[in-house]
Structures are given as structure tokens and as C-alpha cells.
Short mmCIF file of C-alpha atoms in Angstrom, two decimals:
data_model
loop_
_atom_site.label_atom_id
_atom_site.label_comp_id
_atom_site.label_asym_id
_atom_site.label_seq_id
_atom_site.Cartn_x
_atom_site.Cartn_y
_atom_site.Cartn_z
CA UNK A 1 -26.83 41.20 -47.36
CA UNK A 2 -30.11 40.90 -45.50
CA UNK A 3 -29.75 37.11 -45.36
CA UNK A 4 -26.97 37.33 -42.78
CA UNK A 5 -29.01 39.65 -40.61
CA UNK A 6 -32.01 37.33 -40.51
CA UNK A 7 -29.74 34.35 -39.92
CA UNK A 8 -28.30 36.20 -36.95
CA UNK A 9 -31.76 36.97 -35.65
CA UNK A 10 -32.77 33.29 -35.83
CA UNK A 11 -29.58 32.35 -33.98
CA UNK A 12 -30.28 34.89 -31.25
CA UNK A 13 -33.79 33.56 -30.77
CA UNK A 14 -32.55 29.99 -30.56
CA UNK A 15 -29.83 30.75 -28.05
CA UNK A 16 -32.31 32.76 -26.00
CA UNK A 17 -34.55 29.68 -25.88
CA UNK A 18 -31.54 27.55 -24.97
CA UNK A 19 -30.83 29.90 -22.08
CA UNK A 20 -34.48 29.57 -21.00
CA UNK A 21 -34.10 25.79 -20.82
CA UNK A 22 -30.78 26.07 -18.96
CA UNK A 23 -32.36 28.50 -16.50
CA UNK A 24 -35.22 26.09 -15.82
CA UNK A 25 -32.76 23.25 -15.28
CA UNK A 26 -30.71 25.27 -12.79
CA UNK A 27 -33.87 26.48 -11.00
CA UNK A 28 -34.81 22.83 -10.42
CA UNK A 29 -31.39 21.60 -9.36
CA UNK A 30 -32.85 20.68 -5.92
CA UNK A 31 -36.27 19.50 -7.13
CA UNK A 32 -36.81 15.83 -6.22
CA UNK A 33 -37.45 13.62 -9.24
CA UNK A 34 -36.85 16.46 -11.73
CA UNK A 35 -35.66 15.49 -15.23
CA UNK A 36 -33.54 18.04 -17.05
CA UNK A 37 -34.15 19.20 -20.60
CA UNK A 38 -31.84 20.04 -23.50
CA UNK A 39 -32.22 21.94 -26.75
CA UNK A 40 -30.92 20.84 -30.15
CA UNK A 41 -30.82 23.03 -33.25
CA UNK A 42 -31.20 22.34 -36.96
CA UNK A 43 -30.85 24.33 -40.15
CA UNK A 44 -33.87 26.43 -40.98
CA UNK A 45 -33.76 26.31 -44.81
CA UNK A 46 -31.19 26.60 -47.61
CA UNK A 47 -31.46 28.88 -50.64
CA UNK A 48 -30.12 27.14 -53.72
CA UNK A 49 -28.08 29.32 -56.06
CA UNK A 50 -27.39 26.48 -58.46
CA UNK A 51 -28.04 22.80 -58.45
CA UNK A 52 -25.61 19.95 -58.75
CA UNK A 53 -24.66 18.68 -62.18
CA UNK A 54 -23.28 15.36 -63.37
CA UNK A 55 -20.14 15.07 -65.47
CA UNK A 56 -20.64 16.03 -69.12
CA UNK A 57 -18.65 17.34 -72.09
CA UNK A 58 -15.40 16.28 -70.62
CA UNK A 59 -16.05 18.02 -67.33
CA UNK A 60 -16.57 16.45 -63.97
CA UNK A 61 -19.66 16.83 -61.77
CA UNK A 62 -20.38 20.07 -59.92
CA UNK A 63 -21.72 20.31 -56.36
CA UNK A 64 -24.81 22.40 -55.57
CA UNK A 65 -24.35 25.97 -54.39
CA UNK A 66 -26.59 26.73 -51.35
CA UNK A 67 -26.79 29.45 -48.74
CA UNK A 68 -28.27 28.65 -45.33
CA UNK A 69 -30.86 31.05 -44.00
CA UNK A 70 -30.41 30.49 -40.28
CA UNK A 71 -31.34 27.89 -37.69
CA UNK A 72 -34.39 26.76 -35.81
CA UNK A 73 -35.19 24.53 -32.86
CA UNK A 74 -34.67 20.86 -33.64
CA UNK A 75 -35.87 19.27 -30.38
CA UNK A 76 -36.35 20.04 -26.72
CA UNK A 77 -35.64 16.72 -25.04
CA UNK A 78 -36.42 15.49 -21.54
CA UNK A 79 -33.46 13.47 -20.30
CA UNK A 80 -34.73 10.56 -18.19
CA UNK A 81 -31.45 9.44 -16.68
CA UNK A 82 -31.71 8.42 -13.02
CA UNK A 83 -30.71 11.12 -10.57
CA UNK A 84 -28.54 10.51 -7.49
CA UNK A 85 -30.23 9.14 -4.37
CA UNK A 86 -30.46 11.14 -1.15
CA UNK A 87 -30.98 9.22 2.09
CA UNK A 88 -33.66 10.76 4.33
CA UNK A 89 -34.51 7.82 6.67
CA UNK A 90 -38.17 8.85 6.38
CA UNK A 91 -40.38 5.81 5.79
CA UNK A 92 -42.64 7.51 3.24
CA UNK A 93 -39.76 8.83 1.11
CA UNK A 94 -39.31 6.43 -1.82
CA UNK A 95 -36.79 6.40 -4.66
CA UNK A 96 -37.02 4.22 -7.79
CA UNK A 97 -33.65 2.60 -8.56
CA UNK A 98 -34.25 2.10 -12.26
CA UNK A 99 -37.04 2.61 -14.76
CA UNK A 100 -40.65 3.36 -13.98
CA UNK A 101 -42.95 6.04 -12.59
CA UNK A 102 -45.24 6.25 -9.59
CA UNK A 103 -48.87 6.39 -10.84
CA UNK A 104 -50.80 9.10 -8.99
CA UNK A 105 -54.34 10.23 -9.58
CA UNK A 106 -57.20 12.59 -8.92
CA UNK A 107 -60.58 10.87 -8.50
CA UNK A 108 -63.00 11.84 -11.27
CA UNK A 109 -65.82 9.33 -10.64
CA UNK A 110 -66.46 8.66 -6.95
CA UNK A 111 -69.05 6.00 -7.83
CA UNK A 112 -66.19 3.83 -9.12
CA UNK A 113 -63.83 4.34 -6.16
CA UNK A 114 -64.94 2.75 -2.89
CA UNK A 115 -63.21 5.24 -0.59
CA UNK A 116 -63.81 6.19 3.04
CA UNK A 117 -65.98 9.27 2.79
CA UNK A 118 -68.76 11.00 4.68
CA UNK A 119 -68.84 8.52 7.56
CA UNK A 120 -68.96 5.53 5.20
CA UNK A 121 -66.14 3.02 5.12
CA UNK A 122 -65.00 1.60 1.79
CA UNK A 123 -62.65 -1.19 0.72
CA UNK A 124 -60.51 1.27 -1.36
CA UNK A 125 -60.98 -0.72 -4.59
CA UNK A 126 -61.55 0.77 -8.04
CA UNK A 127 -64.46 -0.71 -9.96
CA UNK A 128 -63.75 -1.28 -13.66
CA UNK A 129 -60.89 0.29 -15.58
CA UNK A 130 -58.58 2.54 -13.60
CA UNK A 131 -58.63 5.42 -16.09
CA UNK A 132 -62.45 5.48 -16.05
CA UNK A 133 -62.42 6.30 -12.34
CA UNK A 134 -59.39 8.55 -11.95
CA UNK A 135 -57.25 10.95 -13.95
CA UNK A 136 -53.76 9.50 -13.97
CA UNK A 137 -50.42 11.27 -13.92
CA UNK A 138 -46.94 9.92 -13.31
CA UNK A 139 -44.02 11.09 -11.20
CA UNK A 140 -40.53 10.17 -10.07
CA UNK A 141 -40.77 12.31 -6.93
CA UNK A 142 -41.39 9.86 -4.09
CA UNK A 143 -41.97 12.22 -1.16
CA UNK A 144 -45.35 10.84 -0.07
CA UNK A 145 -47.60 11.51 2.92
CA UNK A 146 -50.62 10.17 4.79
CA UNK A 147 -53.83 12.21 4.79
CA UNK A 148 -56.29 12.45 7.67
CA UNK A 149 -57.80 9.06 6.76
CA UNK A 150 -54.48 7.27 6.28
CA UNK A 151 -54.41 7.31 2.46
CA UNK A 152 -51.02 7.50 0.77
CA UNK A 153 -50.90 10.78 -1.18
CA UNK A 154 -48.48 13.21 -2.83
CA UNK A 155 -47.71 16.63 -1.42
CA UNK A 156 -50.57 17.97 -3.56
CA UNK A 157 -53.04 15.36 -2.24
CA UNK A 158 -53.07 13.09 -5.30
CA UNK A 159 -53.69 9.43 -4.43
CA UNK A 160 -51.09 6.72 -5.06
CA UNK A 161 -52.56 4.00 -7.27
CA UNK A 162 -51.55 0.39 -6.64
CA UNK A 163 -52.91 -2.92 -5.43
CA UNK A 164 -55.02 -2.62 -2.30
CA UNK A 165 -54.74 -4.79 0.76
CA UNK A 166 -57.67 -7.07 1.59
CA UNK A 167 -59.80 -4.70 3.65
CA UNK A 168 -63.07 -5.80 5.24
CA UNK A 169 -65.70 -3.19 6.00
CA UNK A 170 -68.05 -3.41 9.01
CA UNK A 171 -71.37 -5.21 8.49
CA UNK A 172 -74.77 -3.99 9.69
CA UNK A 173 -74.98 -6.95 12.11
CA UNK A 174 -71.52 -6.17 13.43
CA UNK A 175 -72.35 -2.50 13.97
CA UNK A 176 -75.57 -3.42 15.81
CA UNK A 177 -73.71 -5.93 17.96
CA UNK A 178 -71.02 -3.35 18.74
CA UNK A 179 -73.51 -0.62 19.61
CA UNK A 180 -75.38 -2.89 22.03
CA UNK A 181 -72.14 -3.82 23.77
CA UNK A 182 -70.89 -0.23 23.92
CA UNK A 183 -74.21 0.87 25.41
CA UNK A 184 -73.87 -1.67 28.23
CA UNK A 185 -70.26 -0.62 28.80
CA UNK A 186 -71.38 3.01 29.03
CA UNK A 187 -74.01 2.04 31.60
CA UNK A 188 -71.34 0.27 33.64
CA UNK A 189 -69.00 3.25 33.63
CA UNK A 190 -70.72 5.30 36.36
CA UNK A 191 -71.09 2.48 38.96
CA UNK A 192 -67.49 1.50 38.28
CA UNK A 193 -66.15 5.02 38.67
CA UNK A 194 -68.25 5.50 41.84
CA UNK A 195 -66.79 2.27 43.22
CA UNK A 196 -63.21 3.34 42.49
CA UNK A 197 -63.66 6.77 44.08
CA UNK A 198 -65.48 5.38 47.14
CA UNK A 199 -62.79 2.77 47.65
CA UNK A 200 -60.10 5.45 47.65
CA UNK A 201 -62.06 7.41 50.25
CA UNK A 202 -62.75 4.43 52.53
CA UNK A 203 -59.17 3.18 52.25
CA UNK A 204 -57.87 6.56 53.42
CA UNK A 205 -60.39 6.67 56.26
CA UNK A 206 -59.51 3.13 57.35
CA UNK A 207 -55.87 4.13 57.59
CA UNK A 208 -56.84 7.26 59.52
CA UNK A 209 -58.86 5.06 61.87
CA UNK A 210 -55.88 2.73 62.34
CA UNK A 211 -53.72 5.74 63.19
CA UNK A 212 -56.28 6.99 65.71
CA UNK A 213 -56.39 3.53 67.38
CA UNK A 214 -52.60 3.48 67.60
CA UNK A 215 -52.46 6.99 69.10
CA UNK A 216 -55.12 6.08 71.68
CA UNK A 217 -53.34 2.84 72.67
CA UNK A 218 -50.08 4.75 73.00
CA UNK A 219 -51.80 7.40 75.20
CA UNK A 220 -53.23 4.63 77.44
CA UNK A 221 -49.81 3.04 77.76
CA UNK A 222 -48.18 6.34 78.73
CA UNK A 223 -50.96 7.10 81.23
CA UNK A 224 -50.52 3.73 82.97
CA UNK A 225 -46.72 4.00 82.97
CA UNK A 226 -46.98 7.35 84.75
CA UNK A 227 -49.14 6.20 87.68
CA UNK A 228 -52.68 6.36 86.33
CA UNK A 229 -53.33 9.72 87.92
CA UNK A 230 -56.67 11.16 86.80
CA UNK A 231 -55.40 14.69 87.38
CA UNK A 232 -52.26 14.32 85.32
CA UNK A 233 -51.87 15.72 81.77
CA UNK A 234 -51.48 12.13 80.55
CA UNK A 235 -55.10 11.50 81.49
CA UNK A 236 -56.21 14.52 79.45
CA UNK A 237 -54.14 13.34 76.47
CA UNK A 238 -55.67 9.87 76.70
CA UNK A 239 -59.17 11.31 76.91
CA UNK A 240 -58.56 13.55 73.87
CA UNK A 241 -57.14 10.60 71.90
CA UNK A 242 -60.28 8.52 72.65
CA UNK A 243 -62.57 11.36 71.60
CA UNK A 244 -60.62 11.79 68.34
CA UNK A 245 -60.75 8.03 67.74
CA UNK A 246 -64.49 7.84 68.27
CA UNK A 247 -65.10 10.88 66.03
CA UNK A 248 -63.07 9.31 63.21
CA UNK A 249 -64.84 6.00 63.73
CA UNK A 250 -68.28 7.64 63.61
CA UNK A 251 -67.45 9.31 60.27
CA UNK A 252 -65.94 6.10 58.92
CA UNK A 253 -68.88 3.97 59.97
CA UNK A 254 -71.33 6.46 58.44
CA UNK A 255 -69.42 6.40 55.13
CA UNK A 256 -69.68 2.60 55.15
CA UNK A 257 -73.32 2.18 56.19
CA UNK A 258 -75.08 5.31 54.85
CA UNK A 259 -78.25 4.18 53.08
CA UNK A 260 -77.68 6.34 49.97
CA UNK A 261 -73.96 7.09 49.69
CA UNK A 262 -72.35 4.46 51.92
CA UNK A 263 -69.58 2.13 50.74
CA UNK A 264 -71.79 -0.94 51.03
CA UNK A 265 -74.52 0.67 48.90
CA UNK A 266 -71.94 1.59 46.24
CA UNK A 267 -70.64 -2.00 46.32
CA UNK A 268 -74.13 -3.43 45.76
CA UNK A 269 -74.71 -1.01 42.87
CA UNK A 270 -71.39 -2.04 41.41
CA UNK A 271 -72.25 -5.75 41.70
CA UNK A 272 -75.58 -5.21 39.98
CA UNK A 273 -73.93 -3.29 37.17
CA UNK A 274 -71.27 -5.99 36.79
CA UNK A 275 -73.94 -8.68 36.55
CA UNK A 276 -75.67 -6.68 33.82
CA UNK A 277 -72.36 -6.27 32.00
CA UNK A 278 -71.71 -10.01 32.15
CA UNK A 279 -75.15 -10.60 30.68
CA UNK A 280 -74.14 -8.29 27.84
CA UNK A 281 -70.91 -10.29 27.40
CA UNK A 282 -72.94 -13.49 27.06
CA UNK A 283 -75.14 -11.81 24.45
CA UNK A 284 -72.03 -10.49 22.66
CA UNK A 285 -70.43 -13.94 22.54
CA UNK A 286 -73.53 -15.47 20.99
CA UNK A 287 -74.38 -12.75 18.46
CA UNK A 288 -73.22 -12.72 14.84
CA UNK A 289 -70.62 -12.03 13.59
CA UNK A 290 -68.48 -14.07 15.98
CA UNK A 291 -65.06 -12.43 16.33
CA UNK A 292 -63.91 -12.74 19.93
CA UNK A 293 -65.18 -14.99 22.73
CA UNK A 294 -64.84 -13.09 25.97
CA UNK A 295 -64.90 -14.52 29.47
CA UNK A 296 -67.16 -13.06 32.14
CA UNK A 297 -65.67 -10.47 34.45
CA UNK A 298 -65.35 -11.48 38.08
CA UNK A 299 -64.74 -9.29 41.11
CA UNK A 300 -64.07 -10.01 44.78
CA UNK A 301 -65.24 -6.56 45.90
CA UNK A 302 -67.81 -6.95 48.69
CA UNK A 303 -69.46 -5.05 51.53
CA UNK A 304 -67.42 -4.43 54.67
CA UNK A 305 -70.09 -3.51 57.23
CA UNK A 306 -69.29 -5.17 60.59
CA UNK A 307 -65.77 -6.18 59.56
CA UNK A 308 -64.05 -3.59 61.72
CA UNK A 309 -63.94 -2.91 65.49
CA UNK A 310 -66.48 -0.61 67.19
CA UNK A 311 -64.58 2.27 68.76
CA UNK A 312 -67.64 3.55 70.59
CA UNK A 313 -67.56 0.51 72.90
CA UNK A 314 -64.10 1.34 74.21
CA UNK A 315 -63.83 2.45 77.83
CA UNK A 316 -61.43 5.14 78.87
CA UNK A 317 -58.16 3.73 80.26
CA UNK A 318 -58.76 0.49 78.30
CA UNK A 319 -56.62 -0.02 75.21
CA UNK A 320 -58.02 -1.59 72.04
CA UNK A 321 -57.43 -5.33 72.01
CA UNK A 322 -54.99 -7.11 69.74
CA UNK A 323 -57.92 -8.86 68.01
CA UNK A 324 -59.55 -5.46 67.26
CA UNK A 325 -56.32 -4.17 65.78
CA UNK A 326 -55.88 -7.35 63.73
CA UNK A 327 -59.46 -7.02 62.45
CA UNK A 328 -58.86 -3.45 61.34
CA UNK A 329 -55.52 -4.36 59.76
CA UNK A 330 -57.21 -7.20 57.87
CA UNK A 331 -59.79 -4.74 56.56
CA UNK A 332 -57.07 -2.42 55.25
CA UNK A 333 -55.39 -5.34 53.47
CA UNK A 334 -58.76 -6.32 51.99
CA UNK A 335 -59.33 -2.81 50.71
CA UNK A 336 -55.88 -2.87 49.08
CA UNK A 337 -56.80 -6.10 47.31
CA UNK A 338 -60.07 -4.50 46.17
CA UNK A 339 -58.05 -1.74 44.50
CA UNK A 340 -56.09 -4.33 42.51
CA UNK A 341 -59.31 -6.17 41.75
CA UNK A 342 -60.91 -3.02 40.31
CA UNK A 343 -57.86 -2.40 38.11
CA UNK A 344 -58.29 -5.91 36.69
CA UNK A 345 -61.99 -5.25 36.13
CA UNK A 346 -61.10 -2.02 34.30
CA UNK A 347 -58.67 -3.84 32.01
CA UNK A 348 -61.26 -6.53 31.26
CA UNK A 349 -63.85 -3.88 30.42
CA UNK A 350 -61.35 -2.18 28.10
CA UNK A 351 -60.80 -5.49 26.29
CA UNK A 352 -64.57 -5.86 25.91
CA UNK A 353 -64.79 -2.30 24.62
CA UNK A 354 -61.96 -2.86 22.11
CA UNK A 355 -63.58 -6.07 20.87
CA UNK A 356 -66.88 -4.25 20.41
CA UNK A 357 -65.34 -1.18 18.80
CA UNK A 358 -63.40 -3.35 16.34
CA UNK A 359 -66.72 -4.46 14.83
CA UNK A 360 -67.32 -0.86 13.76
CA UNK A 361 -63.86 -0.50 12.24
CA UNK A 362 -62.38 -1.92 9.03
CA UNK A 363 -59.90 -4.76 9.25
CA UNK A 364 -57.07 -5.95 7.03
CA UNK A 365 -55.56 -9.38 6.40
CA UNK A 366 -52.03 -10.48 5.62
CA UNK A 367 -52.64 -10.65 1.87
CA UNK A 368 -53.27 -8.43 -1.15
CA UNK A 369 -56.72 -8.11 -2.69
CA UNK A 370 -55.79 -8.56 -6.35
CA UNK A 371 -57.66 -5.33 -7.18
CA UNK A 372 -56.46 -1.88 -8.15
CA UNK A 373 -57.25 1.00 -5.86
CA UNK A 374 -55.96 3.38 -3.23
CA UNK A 375 -53.48 2.43 -0.54
CA UNK A 376 -54.52 3.14 3.05
CA UNK A 377 -52.63 2.63 6.29
CA UNK A 378 -55.02 2.70 9.28
CA UNK A 379 -54.34 5.50 11.73
CA UNK A 380 -54.45 2.95 14.58
CA UNK A 381 -51.42 1.10 13.18
CA UNK A 382 -48.56 0.82 15.66
CA UNK A 383 -45.95 0.91 12.89
CA UNK A 384 -45.60 0.32 9.16
CA UNK A 385 -42.88 -0.38 6.60
CA UNK A 386 -42.41 -0.39 2.83
CA UNK A 387 -40.37 -3.09 1.09
CA UNK A 388 -38.21 -2.82 -2.06
CA UNK A 389 -41.04 -4.57 -3.95
CA UNK A 390 -43.48 -1.83 -2.89
CA UNK A 391 -45.33 -4.04 -0.40
CA UNK A 392 -46.65 -1.96 2.51
CA UNK A 393 -47.20 -3.81 5.79
CA UNK A 394 -48.27 -2.54 9.19
CA UNK A 395 -48.70 -3.81 12.74
CA UNK A 396 -52.28 -3.36 13.91
CA UNK A 397 -53.30 -2.46 17.46
CA UNK A 398 -53.50 -6.16 18.34
CA UNK A 399 -49.88 -6.65 17.31
CA UNK A 400 -50.75 -8.57 14.13
CA UNK A 401 -48.94 -8.01 10.82
CA UNK A 402 -51.31 -6.87 8.05
CA UNK A 403 -50.85 -5.84 4.42
CA UNK A 404 -52.03 -2.34 3.43
CA UNK A 405 -51.29 -2.74 -0.26
CA UNK A 406 -48.53 -2.70 -2.86
CA UNK A 407 -47.22 0.28 -4.79
CA UNK A 408 -47.17 -0.38 -8.55
CA UNK A 409 -45.05 1.33 -11.20
CA UNK A 410 -45.89 2.45 -14.73
CA UNK A 411 -43.38 1.84 -17.52
CA UNK A 412 -43.55 3.47 -20.95
CA UNK A 413 -42.00 2.38 -24.26
CA UNK A 414 -40.71 5.94 -24.81
CA UNK A 415 -40.37 7.93 -21.56
CA UNK A 416 -38.93 10.83 -23.54
CA UNK A 417 -42.33 11.25 -25.16
CA UNK A 418 -44.09 12.02 -21.87
CA UNK A 419 -45.40 15.55 -21.43
CA UNK A 420 -44.46 17.58 -18.37
CA UNK A 421 -47.56 19.08 -16.75
CA UNK A 422 -45.97 20.78 -13.73
CA UNK A 423 -45.77 19.73 -10.12
CA UNK A 424 -43.14 17.04 -10.93
CA UNK A 425 -45.81 15.25 -12.97
CA UNK A 426 -45.85 13.72 -16.43
CA UNK A 427 -48.76 12.60 -18.56
CA UNK A 428 -49.02 10.13 -21.38
CA UNK A 429 -48.73 11.46 -24.95
CA UNK A 430 -49.28 9.96 -28.38
CA UNK A 431 -45.52 9.44 -28.76
CA UNK A 432 -44.70 8.12 -25.30
CA UNK A 433 -46.51 4.87 -25.89
CA UNK A 434 -49.26 3.73 -23.58
CA UNK A 435 -49.43 1.40 -20.62
CA UNK A 436 -52.90 0.33 -21.81
CA UNK A 437 -51.67 -2.69 -23.71
CA UNK A 438 -55.01 -4.03 -24.94
CA UNK A 439 -56.64 -0.67 -25.59
CA UNK A 440 -59.59 -1.45 -23.31
CA UNK A 441 -58.57 0.75 -20.41
CA UNK A 442 -55.84 0.51 -17.80
CA UNK A 443 -55.97 -2.50 -15.48
CA UNK A 444 -53.92 -3.50 -12.46
CA UNK A 445 -51.92 -6.01 -14.51
CA UNK A 446 -50.64 -3.17 -16.68
CA UNK A 447 -49.02 -1.54 -13.66
CA UNK A 448 -46.03 -3.54 -12.48
CA UNK A 449 -44.68 -4.53 -9.09
CA UNK A 450 -41.30 -2.83 -8.53
CA UNK A 451 -38.49 -5.01 -9.84
CA UNK A 452 -40.63 -6.75 -12.47
CA UNK A 453 -41.16 -6.17 -16.19
CA UNK A 454 -38.11 -3.95 -16.47
CA UNK A 455 -39.01 -1.59 -13.63
CA UNK A 456 -36.62 -0.66 -10.86
CA UNK A 457 -36.89 -1.56 -7.20
CA UNK A 458 -38.01 0.91 -4.55
CA UNK A 459 -35.53 2.25 -2.02
CA UNK A 460 -37.45 3.30 1.12
CA UNK A 461 -36.09 6.14 3.21
CA UNK A 462 -34.56 7.80 0.15
CA UNK A 463 -35.45 10.30 -2.56
CA UNK A 464 -34.26 10.61 -6.15
CA UNK A 465 -32.64 14.01 -6.61
CA UNK A 466 -32.68 16.11 -9.76
CA UNK A 467 -30.47 14.81 -12.58
CA UNK A 468 -29.27 18.35 -13.36
CA UNK A 469 -25.45 18.61 -13.48
CA UNK A 470 -24.51 22.19 -12.60
CA UNK A 471 -21.07 22.01 -14.21
CA UNK A 472 -22.67 20.87 -17.46
CA UNK A 473 -25.33 23.57 -17.26
CA UNK A 474 -22.75 26.31 -16.64
CA UNK A 475 -20.76 25.09 -19.64
CA UNK A 476 -23.87 25.14 -21.82
CA UNK A 477 -24.67 28.61 -20.47
CA UNK A 478 -21.28 29.89 -21.62
CA UNK A 479 -21.78 28.29 -25.03
CA UNK A 480 -25.23 29.88 -25.34
CA UNK A 481 -23.93 33.25 -24.23
CA UNK A 482 -21.05 33.21 -26.73
CA UNK A 483 -23.36 31.96 -29.46
CA UNK A 484 -25.78 34.79 -28.74
CA UNK A 485 -22.94 37.33 -28.80
CA UNK A 486 -21.65 35.95 -32.08
CA UNK A 487 -25.07 36.28 -33.69
CA UNK A 488 -25.37 39.87 -32.52
CA UNK A 489 -21.95 40.48 -34.08
CA UNK A 490 -23.27 39.15 -37.40
CA UNK A 491 -26.08 41.70 -37.26
CA UNK A 492 -23.83 44.63 -36.34
CA UNK A 493 -21.30 43.68 -39.02
CA UNK A 494 -24.05 43.40 -41.64
CA UNK A 495 -25.33 46.78 -40.51
CA UNK A 496 -21.89 48.34 -40.93
CA UNK A 497 -21.55 46.96 -44.45
CA UNK A 498 -24.99 48.35 -45.33
CA UNK A 499 -23.85 51.69 -43.98
CA UNK A 500 -20.77 51.62 -46.24
CA UNK A 501 -22.99 50.91 -49.24
CA UNK A 502 -25.17 53.85 -48.30
CA UNK A 503 -22.05 56.03 -48.16
CA UNK A 504 -20.99 55.17 -51.75
CA UNK A 505 -23.38 57.69 -53.33
CA UNK A 506 -22.04 60.57 -51.26
#
């Protein structure tokens, strides 16, 4: 009688565990890359009342008589069917359309991973076997991100392992060359900015002076047209216009010729600074490493002292001559051309600065390195893209197409043998098979380019959704619920029969 009760208890425990698995599946119905689980049962043990017997003495054979003693868990399987794909249009969202896992890692030995760290720039390559430098895990969730240095990482900051792009790090000679150039550019900045500001000021004053000349000439014309009477208000207006003109001229002339702050002094300082900068450009062009050959920077900006009419020599009732007005107008046009000239100088200096700064920055080529490591997209990239084969390319600030690296995929003989470790991650187990084919440690060749060696292609701008089917899970939930209820009924029925037995002696 007690056998049925314990069988019922084992069934209740098993269906409770089945409900636990169903609950976890439903909880992760919207988890990207999640793989559902299932529970299978098996008989616990059978008590043999009598064994089987062969035919004998004119009788046929007899089957064994056995009573089952309940059930136990057979397996808890991870179902690695591919989930549906959700389009996100986000470049760093990647779905695998087939077999394979993204290898992700935490660095365990920084001496083996040449990463950008602490002001030092590395080539992102892993020295030696991959698993000696990092702790690997595997995932189907392809929602990746860039960290503050441009490395491709998971939402938890684990690095994506693949083939690195060919990244060149700055040399000591290059850094020295860049620093010398940047120092000269810094020295040029103040004279240049002073020149720009002084030009704006003088240009405005020149236009004010032109306006004062025009007002005075107009006042003279009106005075003459109205009889040239010294007692008339037109005479007073003409006299005031001349005084205003001469005051503006005096201020303008002082701002041009002042020995310390005048326009001509600022121009000469600017010319000297530009000559020094061009000397630095010559030195830059000849120093190693040779990367860019820059042309010297020219400028037409010059002094303007004496290239405008003297308003103090004007006599009252005498208008400024056409030649004086033409001279002043020519000066204004010259100052306008100086403004354009300085803009061109500024652009040329920026090109020099970019060429110098690039010597202190890493650079990439249009090819892969052939080495395993981390994948980095420079933060200065104008744009980047990821191909179905996992190749990551970007457009650098010069507009050139470079290769950042290639995402590789891991493929296991028995994916169902992988262990879940949380965070959408799996790890290798003794029954999953290993990607280390030669037993000497994991190498780049043992991680495959998407679309090769049985792995699926990558679909950028998409994510693999959970493979949980809610209708299936609800059905299994009903089955588990009814199974649990049935097992409780076994226990209550057995209890009632025991109660009847207890009542016999009454």
C-alpha cells in the first residue's frame, strides 16, 4: 500500500520540477538568444515479484511480474533550435542564421592581450593561445556595444573575440615628430588669433571711415547747392561732418600705426610666426617617419600704413577727391581679401595639425591581421558596417575604408552539452565537445568565419529572439498541472484505503 504513496510523491516532485522549467522558459520568452529547456522522465526502479520463466513441463513461458516504484528525472535538455529573427536596424545588433556561437571573454592575463590601457596604445592582438589569455564563454545574444575605447563588447562588458584588423601603433619617433609640430602650431595660434581679431576691427573701422567720408561729401554738396552761406545751417552740418570724419580717421590711423597694438605691428608679428611655422613644416616633412608631405603656408596679408587718404588734410568746403575715395575703397576690398586669406591659412594649419596628431594615433589598413584578439572600431570613424561574413569595416576621418576586424563563431560537436552559466552565456562541458581540436589550446583557426565550417551567416541589424513557443509551454503547463493533481489523488486514495484498514479492527 505504501508503494503507491511513494510513487505519487515521486511524480509530484517531478511535475513540480517540470513546472519550474516551464516557468523559466516563459520568463525568458523575450530574452534575446535564449534557448528553452525541456524535462523528460524515466522509471525510478521496479520491484520484481517473480521472474520470467521459459517453457517447461508442457507449459509455456511466463513473463516477469514487476511493480514500478515511481519516476525520476530522465534529462533536462537545452533545445538549440534557431529562434525567430527580429529586425532592429541597429548596426551592432547581430543574429546568427544557423549554427554557431559568438565567443566572448573576460581578460584574465593582461600581459597576453595587447589592449589600449592606461595611456598606452596596443594592437589588440592576443599572444599565444586564446584560452591562456582570456576566460571564454559563448552566446547567441548578439546585442553588442562599443565601450569608451571603441572595443566591441556585450551588455556586461565582455569582449568579442575574433580576428583583429591590422592596427599600427604610434612609434617613439612619430610621437616626437608630432609633439614638435604641435608645439609650433600652438606657438602660431596666438599671433594668428590676434591677426584675425585685429582684421575684424580694422575692417569695421575702414567701413566707418568710408561712411564718414560719404557723409562729409554729401554735406559739402548740399552746402554748395544752397548758396554757400557761412551762416546757414548747412555750413554747420558740413563743419560737424568734417569734425566727425577727422575724429574717425584719427582713431583709425592710430589703430593702424600704434607701435604696440597697431594693425601693422600685428601683421609683422603674424608674418614672423608664419615663417616660423613654415620652418616647422620643412622639419616635419624631412623627419621620420614620413607620412604626409605638406606644402608651406602662404599669406598675402600685409601692412596697410599709408594706403588710405589723410582726412586731416581736408579743407572745409572741399569734398574728398575721387582718387581718395577710390584709395579707401581699394583698402576695404583688400581687407576683405585678407579675411579670406586668413581662413585659408587656418584650414592649412588644421591640415598640418591633423597630420601631426595622426602620428600619435593608431592607424588601420584595409586588411585583417591574421591574429586573434579584440575588435576595436576607432572613435574617430565616420561610419562603420558589419557584413554577413562578420567583417567589420569603417571609414576613417580621411575618408579611407579600413578593416577593424572579423567576428568569428565557435561551433561545437554537441551544443546540447553546453552548460548555461547565466547572462545568456554558455560554457564548454566535457560532453559538449571542444573547439580545441588539437588539445594545445584554442587558436584563431579553431574559430570560424561566419558561413564556413558549418556555421551560419550573420544578419546585421537583427537579433535572434527566444525559441520559446508560448502555446507549447501552456500546453505542457496543463499537462504538468494535471499530472501533479493525479499524483496527489494517488496519495489521497492510498490514504483512504489505509484508513479503511484501520477501521477493520473497530
